[in-house]
Structures are given as structure tokens and as C-alpha cells.
Tab-separated table of N, CA and C in Angstrom:
chain	number	residue	atom	x	y	z
B	1273	MET	N	0.841	-1.182	0.000
B	1273	MET	CA	0.000	0.000	0.000
B	1273	MET	C	0.878	1.233	0.000
B	1274	ALA	N	0.534	2.203	-0.846
B	1274	ALA	CA	1.335	3.432	-0.911
B	1274	ALA	C	0.440	4.631	-1.193
B	1275	VAL	N	0.919	5.783	-0.763
B	1275	VAL	CA	0.305	7.072	-1.086
B	1275	VAL	C	1.426	8.009	-1.512
B	1276	THR	N	1.064	9.013	-2.293
B	1276	THR	CA	2.026	10.044	-2.660
B	1276	THR	C	1.500	11.382	-2.182
B	1277	LEU	N	2.315	12.070	-1.391
B	1277	LEU	CA	2.019	13.435	-0.976
B	1277	LEU	C	2.671	14.351	-1.998
B	1278	HIS	N	1.867	15.183	-2.640
B	1278	HIS	CA	2.373	16.154	-3.606
B	1278	HIS	C	2.566	17.466	-2.852
B	1279	THR	N	3.829	17.877	-2.654
B	1279	THR	CA	4.121	19.080	-1.879
B	1279	THR	C	4.608	20.194	-2.795
B	1280	ASP	N	4.741	21.371	-2.228
B	1280	ASP	CA	5.293	22.512	-2.976
B	1280	ASP	C	6.721	22.257	-3.437
B	1281	LEU	N	7.430	21.333	-2.785
B	1281	LEU	CA	8.830	21.066	-3.110
B	1281	LEU	C	9.039	19.781	-3.907
B	1282	GLY	N	7.965	19.042	-4.153
B	1282	GLY	CA	8.067	17.779	-4.878
B	1282	GLY	C	7.238	16.712	-4.191
B	1283	ASP	N	7.344	15.502	-4.709
B	1283	ASP	CA	6.521	14.394	-4.217
B	1283	ASP	C	7.251	13.556	-3.181
B	1284	LEU	N	6.459	13.004	-2.256
B	1284	LEU	CA	6.931	12.048	-1.259
B	1284	LEU	C	6.036	10.821	-1.367
B	1285	LYS	N	6.569	9.734	-1.899
B	1285	LYS	CA	5.801	8.489	-1.985
B	1285	LYS	C	6.105	7.664	-0.748
B	1286	ILE	N	5.038	7.249	-0.073
B	1286	ILE	CA	5.152	6.566	1.214
B	1286	ILE	C	4.591	5.156	1.103
B	1287	GLU	N	5.391	4.190	1.525
B	1287	GLU	CA	4.893	2.833	1.708
B	1287	GLU	C	4.291	2.769	3.104
B	1288	LEU	N	3.037	2.303	3.199
B	1288	LEU	CA	2.369	2.202	4.492
B	1288	LEU	C	2.470	0.780	5.027
B	1289	PHE	N	2.677	0.666	6.322
B	1289	PHE	CA	2.808	-0.626	6.983
B	1289	PHE	C	1.451	-1.050	7.560
B	1290	CYS	N	0.515	-1.359	6.680
B	1290	CYS	CA	-0.865	-1.645	7.084
B	1290	CYS	C	-0.981	-2.878	7.969
B	1291	GLU	N	-0.101	-3.845	7.810
B	1291	GLU	CA	-0.165	-5.038	8.652
B	1291	GLU	C	0.411	-4.796	10.040
B	1292	ARG	N	1.387	-3.906	10.132
B	1292	ARG	CA	2.041	-3.652	11.417
B	1292	ARG	C	1.377	-2.534	12.212
B	1293	ALA	N	0.745	-1.601	11.524
B	1293	ALA	CA	0.086	-0.470	12.195
B	1293	ALA	C	-1.279	-0.228	11.549
B	1294	PRO	N	-2.177	-1.207	11.635
B	1294	PRO	CA	-3.447	-1.108	10.903
B	1294	PRO	C	-4.332	0.073	11.304
B	1295	LYS	N	-4.431	0.378	12.587
B	1295	LYS	CA	-5.294	1.482	13.012
B	1295	LYS	C	-4.735	2.825	12.546
B	1296	SER	N	-3.435	3.009	12.678
B	1296	SER	CA	-2.814	4.258	12.225
B	1296	SER	C	-2.956	4.414	10.721
B	1297	CYS	N	-2.720	3.329	9.977
B	1297	CYS	CA	-2.837	3.390	8.517
B	1297	CYS	C	-4.282	3.634	8.085
B	1298	GLU	N	-5.224	2.973	8.729
B	1298	GLU	CA	-6.635	3.170	8.383
B	1298	GLU	C	-7.047	4.620	8.616
B	1299	ASN	N	-6.660	5.189	9.750
B	1299	ASN	CA	-6.965	6.584	10.061
B	1299	ASN	C	-6.305	7.518	9.039
B	1300	PHE	N	-5.017	7.297	8.761
B	1300	PHE	CA	-4.277	8.119	7.806
B	1300	PHE	C	-4.917	8.056	6.420
B	1301	LEU	N	-5.244	6.853	5.955
B	1301	LEU	CA	-5.846	6.697	4.631
B	1301	LEU	C	-7.226	7.341	4.547
B	1302	ALA	N	-8.006	7.238	5.609
B	1302	ALA	CA	-9.325	7.883	5.624
B	1302	ALA	C	-9.178	9.397	5.524
B	1303	LEU	N	-8.216	9.951	6.257
B	1303	LEU	CA	-7.983	11.393	6.197
B	1303	LEU	C	-7.473	11.804	4.814
B	1304	CYS	N	-6.580	11.002	4.226
B	1304	CYS	CA	-6.099	11.275	2.862
B	1304	CYS	C	-7.258	11.256	1.868
B	1305	ALA	N	-8.093	10.213	1.935
B	1305	ALA	CA	-9.204	10.050	0.998
B	1305	ALA	C	-10.206	11.192	1.090
B	1306	GLY	N	-10.363	11.742	2.288
B	1306	GLY	CA	-11.300	12.846	2.498
B	1306	GLY	C	-10.721	14.218	2.185
B	1307	GLY	N	-9.468	14.279	1.723
B	1307	GLY	CA	-8.845	15.566	1.394
B	1307	GLY	C	-8.371	16.342	2.606
B	1308	PHE	N	-8.348	15.713	3.764
B	1308	PHE	CA	-7.989	16.378	5.017
B	1308	PHE	C	-6.616	17.035	4.955
B	1309	TYR	N	-5.653	16.362	4.313
B	1309	TYR	CA	-4.278	16.866	4.296
B	1309	TYR	C	-4.006	17.873	3.186
B	1310	ASN	N	-4.948	18.040	2.272
B	1310	ASN	CA	-4.748	19.003	1.186
B	1310	ASN	C	-4.609	20.408	1.757
B	1311	GLY	N	-3.475	21.042	1.469
B	1311	GLY	CA	-3.232	22.393	1.957
B	1311	GLY	C	-2.535	22.472	3.301
B	1312	CYS	N	-2.310	21.335	3.969
B	1312	CYS	CA	-1.613	21.360	5.262
B	1312	CYS	C	-0.180	21.844	5.086
B	1313	ILE	N	0.254	22.699	6.003
B	1313	ILE	CA	1.646	23.172	5.976
B	1313	ILE	C	2.531	22.228	6.800
B	1314	PHE	N	3.806	22.276	6.511
B	1314	PHE	CA	4.801	21.644	7.369
B	1314	PHE	C	5.085	22.683	8.448
B	1315	HIS	N	4.571	22.433	9.656
B	1315	HIS	CA	4.567	23.471	10.695
B	1315	HIS	C	5.704	23.345	11.705
B	1316	ARG	N	6.459	22.262	11.669
B	1316	ARG	CA	7.582	22.087	12.598
B	1316	ARG	C	8.690	21.363	11.846
B	1317	ASN	N	9.879	21.941	11.848
B	1317	ASN	CA	10.961	21.422	11.023
B	1317	ASN	C	12.287	21.589	11.769
B	1318	ILE	N	12.843	20.481	12.228
B	1318	ILE	CA	14.085	20.523	12.993
B	1318	ILE	C	15.155	19.741	12.230
B	1319	LYS	N	16.109	20.474	11.683
B	1319	LYS	CA	17.167	19.872	10.878
B	1319	LYS	C	17.859	18.750	11.656
B	1320	GLY	N	18.084	17.631	10.980
B	1320	GLY	CA	18.730	16.485	11.597
B	1320	GLY	C	17.805	15.641	12.447
B	1321	PHE	N	16.561	16.105	12.649
B	1321	PHE	CA	15.613	15.383	13.501
B	1321	PHE	C	14.376	14.973	12.714
B	1322	MET	N	13.463	15.922	12.431
B	1322	MET	CA	12.219	15.564	11.760
B	1322	MET	C	11.502	16.797	11.225
B	1323	VAL	N	10.501	16.535	10.352
B	1323	VAL	CA	9.593	17.563	9.851
B	1323	VAL	C	8.168	17.041	10.077
B	1324	GLN	N	7.281	17.926	10.559
B	1324	GLN	CA	5.938	17.525	10.978
B	1324	GLN	C	4.874	18.290	10.203
B	1325	THR	N	3.756	17.606	9.953
B	1325	THR	CA	2.607	18.182	9.267
B	1325	THR	C	1.347	17.460	9.738
B	1326	GLY	N	0.213	17.799	9.136
B	1326	GLY	CA	-1.023	17.073	9.414
B	1326	GLY	C	-2.078	17.836	10.167
B	1327	ASP	N	-1.867	19.132	10.372
B	1327	ASP	CA	-2.869	19.964	11.044
B	1327	ASP	C	-3.338	21.026	10.056
B	1328	PRO	N	-4.569	20.929	9.550
B	1328	PRO	CA	-5.051	21.905	8.565
B	1328	PRO	C	-5.076	23.344	9.060
B	1329	THR	N	-5.099	23.553	10.383
B	1329	THR	CA	-5.109	24.923	10.910
B	1329	THR	C	-3.696	25.494	11.007
B	1330	GLY	N	-2.685	24.618	10.911
B	1330	GLY	CA	-1.306	25.063	11.042
B	1330	GLY	C	-0.920	25.446	12.457
B	1331	SER	N	-1.776	25.119	13.429
B	1331	SER	CA	-1.540	25.531	14.818
B	1331	SER	C	-0.962	24.425	15.688
B	1332	SER	N	-0.656	23.285	15.098
B	1332	SER	CA	-0.110	22.116	15.805
B	1332	SER	C	-1.148	21.390	16.642
B	1333	ASN	N	-2.423	21.621	16.394
B	1333	ASN	CA	-3.465	20.890	17.104
B	1333	ASN	C	-3.739	19.581	16.376
B	1334	ASN	N	-3.913	18.501	17.119
B	1334	ASN	CA	-4.209	17.212	16.524
B	1334	ASN	C	-5.694	17.112	16.235
B	1335	SER	N	-6.018	16.636	15.033
B	1335	SER	CA	-7.399	16.434	14.626
B	1335	SER	C	-7.554	14.999	14.153
B	1336	GLY	N	-8.776	14.572	13.959
B	1336	GLY	CA	-9.020	13.216	13.493
B	1336	GLY	C	-9.417	12.329	14.645
B	1337	TYR	N	-9.400	11.044	14.407
B	1337	TYR	CA	-9.761	10.079	15.427
B	1337	TYR	C	-8.581	9.874	16.365
B	1338	ILE	N	-8.838	9.961	17.648
B	1338	ILE	CA	-7.776	9.727	18.619
B	1338	ILE	C	-7.571	8.218	18.733
B	1339	LEU	N	-6.327	7.796	18.548
B	1339	LEU	CA	-5.994	6.385	18.560
B	1339	LEU	C	-5.051	6.065	19.700
B	1340	SER	N	-5.142	4.844	20.174
B	1340	SER	CA	-4.185	4.396	21.178
B	1340	SER	C	-2.860	4.065	20.499
B	1341	ASP	N	-1.799	4.045	21.274
B	1341	ASP	CA	-0.491	3.669	20.758
B	1341	ASP	C	-0.478	2.162	20.536
B	1342	LEU	N	0.145	1.755	19.443
B	1342	LEU	CA	0.223	0.335	19.121
B	1342	LEU	C	1.685	-0.043	18.934
B	1343	PHE	N	2.265	-0.634	19.946
B	1343	PHE	CA	3.649	-1.065	19.877
B	1343	PHE	C	3.697	-2.559	20.142
B	1344	SER	N	4.642	-3.217	19.517
B	1344	SER	CA	4.844	-4.630	19.787
B	1344	SER	C	6.280	-4.983	19.462
B	1345	PHE	N	6.604	-6.239	19.679
B	1345	PHE	CA	7.971	-6.663	19.387
B	1345	PHE	C	8.272	-6.579	17.892
B	1346	ILE	N	7.252	-6.493	17.037
B	1346	ILE	CA	7.492	-6.369	15.598
B	1346	ILE	C	7.402	-4.913	15.135
B	1347	SER	N	7.299	-4.002	16.078
B	1347	SER	CA	7.211	-2.592	15.713
B	1347	SER	C	8.412	-2.176	14.878
B	1348	VAL	N	8.132	-1.381	13.872
B	1348	VAL	CA	9.197	-0.838	13.051
B	1348	VAL	C	9.853	0.289	13.833
B	1349	GLN	N	11.153	0.413	13.694
B	1349	GLN	CA	11.884	1.395	14.471
B	1349	GLN	C	12.197	2.642	13.650
B	1350	HIS	N	12.588	3.667	14.348
B	1350	HIS	CA	13.028	4.927	13.735
B	1350	HIS	C	14.512	4.799	13.417
B	1351	ASN	N	14.836	3.890	12.490
B	1351	ASN	CA	16.230	3.528	12.285
B	1351	ASN	C	16.848	4.028	10.983
B	1352	VAL	N	16.102	4.776	10.186
B	1352	VAL	CA	16.632	5.319	8.929
B	1352	VAL	C	15.982	6.666	8.629
B	1353	ARG	N	16.562	7.388	7.706
B	1353	ARG	CA	15.969	8.615	7.187
B	1353	ARG	C	14.690	8.255	6.439
B	1354	GLY	N	13.637	9.044	6.647
B	1354	GLY	CA	12.405	8.846	5.897
B	1354	GLY	C	11.350	7.985	6.552
B	1355	VAL	N	11.530	7.642	7.829
B	1355	VAL	CA	10.498	6.906	8.564
B	1355	VAL	C	9.319	7.853	8.791
B	1356	VAL	N	8.098	7.322	8.709
B	1356	VAL	CA	6.880	8.114	8.918
B	1356	VAL	C	6.205	7.623	10.197
B	1357	SER	N	5.969	8.540	11.138
B	1357	SER	CA	5.369	8.208	12.432
B	1357	SER	C	4.228	9.149	12.764
B	1358	MET	N	3.341	8.651	13.605
B	1358	MET	CA	2.273	9.478	14.139
B	1358	MET	C	2.871	10.426	15.178
B	1359	ALA	N	2.522	11.699	15.103
B	1359	ALA	CA	2.890	12.653	16.145
B	1359	ALA	C	1.863	12.520	17.268
B	1360	ASN	N	2.268	12.826	18.477
B	1360	ASN	CA	1.307	12.769	19.576
B	1360	ASN	C	1.696	13.749	20.671
B	1361	ASN	N	0.783	13.886	21.619
B	1361	ASN	CA	1.002	14.765	22.771
B	1361	ASN	C	1.130	13.950	24.045
B	1362	GLY	N	1.573	12.716	23.912
B	1362	GLY	CA	1.676	11.807	25.041
B	1362	GLY	C	0.995	10.498	24.701
B	1363	PRO	N	0.979	9.571	25.635
B	1363	PRO	CA	0.407	8.256	25.372
B	1363	PRO	C	-1.043	8.322	24.897
B	1364	ASN	N	-1.324	7.532	23.876
B	1364	ASN	CA	-2.683	7.339	23.349
B	1364	ASN	C	-3.339	8.622	22.841
B	1365	THR	N	-2.553	9.478	22.169
B	1365	THR	CA	-3.103	10.708	21.599
B	1365	THR	C	-2.796	10.846	20.102
B	1366	ASN	N	-2.551	9.730	19.423
B	1366	ASN	CA	-2.341	9.783	17.974
B	1366	ASN	C	-3.604	10.278	17.300
B	1367	ALA	N	-3.462	11.122	16.284
B	1367	ALA	CA	-4.634	11.615	15.556
B	1367	ALA	C	-4.249	11.887	14.106
B	1368	SER	N	-4.190	13.152	13.705
B	1368	SER	CA	-3.946	13.475	12.299
B	1368	SER	C	-2.505	13.836	11.979
B	1369	GLN	N	-1.746	14.291	12.954
B	1369	GLN	CA	-0.396	14.771	12.666
B	1369	GLN	C	0.602	13.623	12.563
B	1370	PHE	N	1.572	13.835	11.679
B	1370	PHE	CA	2.607	12.835	11.470
B	1370	PHE	C	3.909	13.542	11.128
B	1371	PHE	N	5.009	12.783	11.178
B	1371	PHE	CA	6.304	13.366	10.870
B	1371	PHE	C	7.178	12.380	10.107
B	1372	PHE	N	8.177	12.956	9.425
B	1372	PHE	CA	9.201	12.201	8.717
B	1372	PHE	C	10.519	12.434	9.445
B	1373	THR	N	11.276	11.363	9.665
B	1373	THR	CA	12.583	11.528	10.297
B	1373	THR	C	13.622	11.938	9.254
B	1374	TYR	N	14.574	12.739	9.694
B	1374	TYR	CA	15.716	13.117	8.857
B	1374	TYR	C	16.921	12.198	9.086
B	1375	ALA	N	16.889	11.404	10.132
B	1375	ALA	CA	17.993	10.505	10.475
B	1375	ALA	C	17.461	9.465	11.461
B	1376	LYS	N	18.310	8.540	11.853
B	1376	LYS	CA	17.945	7.573	12.887
B	1376	LYS	C	17.538	8.333	14.143
B	1377	GLN	N	16.471	7.882	14.781
B	1377	GLN	CA	15.993	8.515	16.019
B	1377	GLN	C	15.556	7.417	17.000
B	1378	PRO	N	16.472	6.592	17.479
B	1378	PRO	CA	16.084	5.458	18.316
B	1378	PRO	C	15.379	5.850	19.616
B	1379	HIS	N	15.584	7.068	20.096
B	1379	HIS	CA	14.904	7.498	21.325
B	1379	HIS	C	13.390	7.637	21.124
B	1380	LEU	N	12.922	7.615	19.867
B	1380	LEU	CA	11.486	7.708	19.589
B	1380	LEU	C	10.796	6.341	19.572
B	1381	ASP	N	11.601	5.271	19.503
B	1381	ASP	CA	11.027	3.929	19.446
B	1381	ASP	C	10.166	3.662	20.675
B	1382	MET	N	9.035	3.022	20.444
B	1382	MET	CA	8.073	2.661	21.488
B	1382	MET	C	7.407	3.877	22.138
B	1383	LYS	N	7.572	5.059	21.526
B	1383	LYS	CA	6.890	6.265	21.988
B	1383	LYS	C	5.992	6.825	20.894
B	1384	TYR	N	6.362	6.588	19.642
B	1384	TYR	CA	5.622	7.089	18.478
B	1384	TYR	C	5.398	5.930	17.521
B	1385	THR	N	4.169	5.794	17.031
B	1385	THR	CA	3.810	4.691	16.158
B	1385	THR	C	4.341	4.917	14.750
B	1386	VAL	N	5.253	4.060	14.320
B	1386	VAL	CA	5.761	4.075	12.949
B	1386	VAL	C	4.719	3.405	12.068
B	1387	PHE	N	4.304	4.101	10.983
B	1387	PHE	CA	3.317	3.491	10.097
B	1387	PHE	C	3.719	3.508	8.629
B	1388	GLY	N	4.947	3.946	8.330
B	1388	GLY	CA	5.391	3.928	6.942
B	1388	GLY	C	6.808	4.422	6.778
B	1389	LYS	N	7.219	4.464	5.494
B	1389	LYS	CA	8.534	5.016	5.162
B	1389	LYS	C	8.475	5.574	3.747
B	1390	ILE	N	9.326	6.546	3.486
B	1390	ILE	CA	9.417	7.125	2.150
B	1390	ILE	C	10.137	6.128	1.250
B	1391	ILE	N	9.515	5.807	0.119
B	1391	ILE	CA	10.142	4.901	-0.841
B	1391	ILE	C	10.550	5.626	-2.120
B	1392	ASP	N	10.088	6.848	-2.308
B	1392	ASP	CA	10.504	7.673	-3.440
B	1392	ASP	C	10.288	9.125	-3.037
B	1393	GLY	N	11.287	9.963	-3.294
B	1393	GLY	CA	11.158	11.377	-2.964
B	1393	GLY	C	12.078	11.836	-1.861
B	1394	LEU	N	13.148	11.083	-1.612
B	1394	LEU	CA	14.080	11.525	-0.567
B	1394	LEU	C	14.711	12.867	-0.911
B	1395	GLU	N	14.781	13.206	-2.211
B	1395	GLU	CA	15.288	14.530	-2.584
B	1395	GLU	C	14.325	15.624	-2.131
B	1396	THR	N	13.039	15.340	-2.091
B	1396	THR	CA	12.063	16.293	-1.555
B	1396	THR	C	12.257	16.453	-0.053
B	1397	LEU	N	12.518	15.347	0.635
B	1397	LEU	CA	12.815	15.418	2.063
B	1397	LEU	C	14.077	16.253	2.297
B	1398	ASP	N	15.066	16.109	1.419
B	1398	ASP	CA	16.276	16.932	1.509
B	1398	ASP	C	15.933	18.420	1.427
B	1399	GLU	N	15.049	18.775	0.496
B	1399	GLU	CA	14.654	20.173	0.320
B	1399	GLU	C	13.889	20.689	1.532
B	1400	LEU	N	13.035	19.852	2.110
B	1400	LEU	CA	12.331	20.253	3.332
B	1400	LEU	C	13.322	20.545	4.455
B	1401	GLU	N	14.332	19.709	4.584
B	1401	GLU	CA	15.296	19.886	5.667
B	1401	GLU	C	16.097	21.176	5.522
B	1402	LYS	N	16.251	21.657	4.294
B	1402	LYS	CA	17.020	22.875	4.027
B	1402	LYS	C	16.231	24.159	4.305
B	1403	LEU	N	14.918	24.058	4.495
B	1403	LEU	CA	14.105	25.258	4.694
B	1403	LEU	C	14.559	26.035	5.928
B	1404	PRO	N	14.739	27.359	5.810
B	1404	PRO	CA	15.044	28.158	6.998
B	1404	PRO	C	13.829	28.198	7.927
B	1405	VAL	N	14.099	28.188	9.232
B	1405	VAL	CA	13.023	28.148	10.225
B	1405	VAL	C	13.209	29.225	11.280
B	1406	ASN	N	12.129	29.534	11.976
B	1406	ASN	CA	12.189	30.377	13.158
B	1406	ASN	C	12.960	29.595	14.221
B	1407	GLU	N	13.978	30.193	14.792
B	1407	GLU	CA	14.853	29.488	15.725
B	1407	GLU	C	14.168	29.080	17.028
B	1408	LYS	N	13.088	29.731	17.399
B	1408	LYS	CA	12.395	29.394	18.642
B	1408	LYS	C	11.280	28.364	18.429
B	1409	SER	N	10.501	28.521	17.360
B	1409	SER	CA	9.355	27.638	17.138
B	1409	SER	C	9.653	26.508	16.152
B	1410	PHE	N	10.746	26.602	15.423
B	1410	PHE	CA	11.106	25.654	14.371
B	1410	PHE	C	10.076	25.624	13.239
B	1411	ARG	N	9.295	26.685	13.136
B	1411	ARG	CA	8.318	26.817	12.055
B	1411	ARG	C	9.049	27.352	10.821
B	1412	PRO	N	8.878	26.701	9.664
B	1412	PRO	CA	9.519	27.223	8.446
B	1412	PRO	C	9.106	28.665	8.172
B	1413	LEU	N	10.062	29.466	7.738
B	1413	LEU	CA	9.790	30.874	7.445
B	1413	LEU	C	8.944	31.040	6.187
B	1414	THR	N	9.035	30.082	5.279
B	1414	THR	CA	8.201	30.063	4.073
B	1414	THR	C	7.213	28.914	4.208
B	1415	GLU	N	5.917	29.204	4.078
B	1415	GLU	CA	4.933	28.133	4.176
B	1415	GLU	C	5.123	27.151	3.030
B	1416	THR	N	5.280	25.913	3.386
B	1416	THR	CA	5.413	24.829	2.432
B	1416	THR	C	4.303	23.845	2.736
B	1417	ARG	N	3.564	23.458	1.683
B	1417	ARG	CA	2.324	22.706	1.875
B	1417	ARG	C	2.305	21.356	1.184
B	1418	ILE	N	1.416	20.514	1.689
B	1418	ILE	CA	0.964	19.340	0.942
B	1418	ILE	C	-0.138	19.858	0.041
B	1419	LYS	N	0.067	19.809	-1.267
B	1419	LYS	CA	-0.953	20.303	-2.198
B	1419	LYS	C	-2.129	19.330	-2.261
B	1420	ASP	N	-1.817	18.064	-2.462
B	1420	ASP	CA	-2.845	17.026	-2.457
B	1420	ASP	C	-2.180	15.673	-2.309
B	1421	VAL	N	-3.009	14.633	-2.262
B	1421	VAL	CA	-2.525	13.281	-1.996
B	1421	VAL	C	-3.101	12.327	-3.035
B	1422	THR	N	-2.252	11.437	-3.534
B	1422	THR	CA	-2.720	10.354	-4.417
B	1422	THR	C	-2.702	9.063	-3.618
B	1423	LEU	N	-3.857	8.406	-3.563
B	1423	LEU	CA	-3.959	7.073	-2.942
B	1423	LEU	C	-3.758	6.054	-4.047
B	1424	HIS	N	-2.770	5.192	-3.897
B	1424	HIS	CA	-2.512	4.180	-4.911
B	1424	HIS	C	-3.373	2.953	-4.717
B	1425	ALA	N	-3.824	2.713	-3.511
B	1425	ALA	CA	-4.761	1.650	-3.169
B	1425	ALA	C	-5.120	1.848	-1.707
B	1426	ASN	N	-6.317	1.402	-1.343
B	1426	ASN	CA	-6.727	1.519	0.059
B	1426	ASN	C	-7.364	0.210	0.489
B	1427	PRO	N	-6.628	-0.619	1.230
B	1427	PRO	CA	-7.171	-1.910	1.649
B	1427	PRO	C	-8.310	-1.792	2.663
B	1428	PHE	N	-8.509	-0.599	3.209
B	1428	PHE	CA	-9.563	-0.406	4.210
B	1428	PHE	C	-10.848	0.154	3.600
B	1429	ALA	N	-10.788	0.595	2.325
B	1429	ALA	CA	-11.978	1.153	1.676
B	1429	ALA	C	-12.989	0.034	1.464
B	1430	GLY	N	-14.232	0.334	1.713
B	1430	GLY	CA	-15.232	-0.720	1.609
B	1430	GLY	C	-16.401	-0.270	0.933
């Protein structure tokens, strides 16, 4: 299963781990299918760490269905550049926001649900990482958006 996020800087094609993180993937795909992410800005960007998006208001508020954390011994780790994880505000607060890692981030394992990885578009991730940001809020100085999303297949659509 894959989706492509079409951003102002290029495309990010994501392989989703529907078998390992079914609730997160189902929620993400439902939000994609409904156009929820169209126009969302990348509102938090920390070089060498991660870039975050998924809030249509741009205020860092989580929207969507609140999901519990799903970790297990088969959980995928934050072990490479381009891992996609649910953002949260603490245990069991996954919703609409997600982030891409810029490097290995093992301290995030078992705290944030990994539900995919970038399989095409790492050059777009490179461009996101280069964006200048406000030094206090880590908000990019130039608004960069997800224009729209292409769903390549949705195993949860019924």
C-alpha cells in the first residue's frame, strides 16, 4: 500500500505498513481520501531530527480520530531517514499529525507509532530539511504545503 504526498517542493511516496500499524494506517488513509491533508503546511521542522505536518489549521493541534499507541515486538523502528510516524502529545493521543525523520531517532522507538517510510522522494525530504526556520518555534519561514494526496490503493476502503 502506498500514497504520494504532492508538496510545494516535490513528491513524497510513502509505503504504508498496514499489517504492522493497521489502526494508524486506516486513520491516515481515511484522512487522505477525504482531502484532510490538502493544503496542510509543514509546521515544525528541525534539521537532523524531523519535519511535521497534518494539522489543517497550522496551529499544531491534533485532529481526526484519537488512537491508542500500538507497539509490539514487531514494531518498526526509527532507524533510517524517511520513517513516517504518528505525532502525539503523550500516550494514546495519535490523531492526524505525522512526521518524517531526517535521520535515525532510536529514542522515539516505542513512543511514536511508525506506520510507513518514504520509498521515493528523498530529494524532496532533503529540500524540506534545508528550509530556513524560526529558531524558537522551528516553524519554516516560508509556508510549504501538501498540495494534495494520491492514494494508490486503500485496503480499508469498503
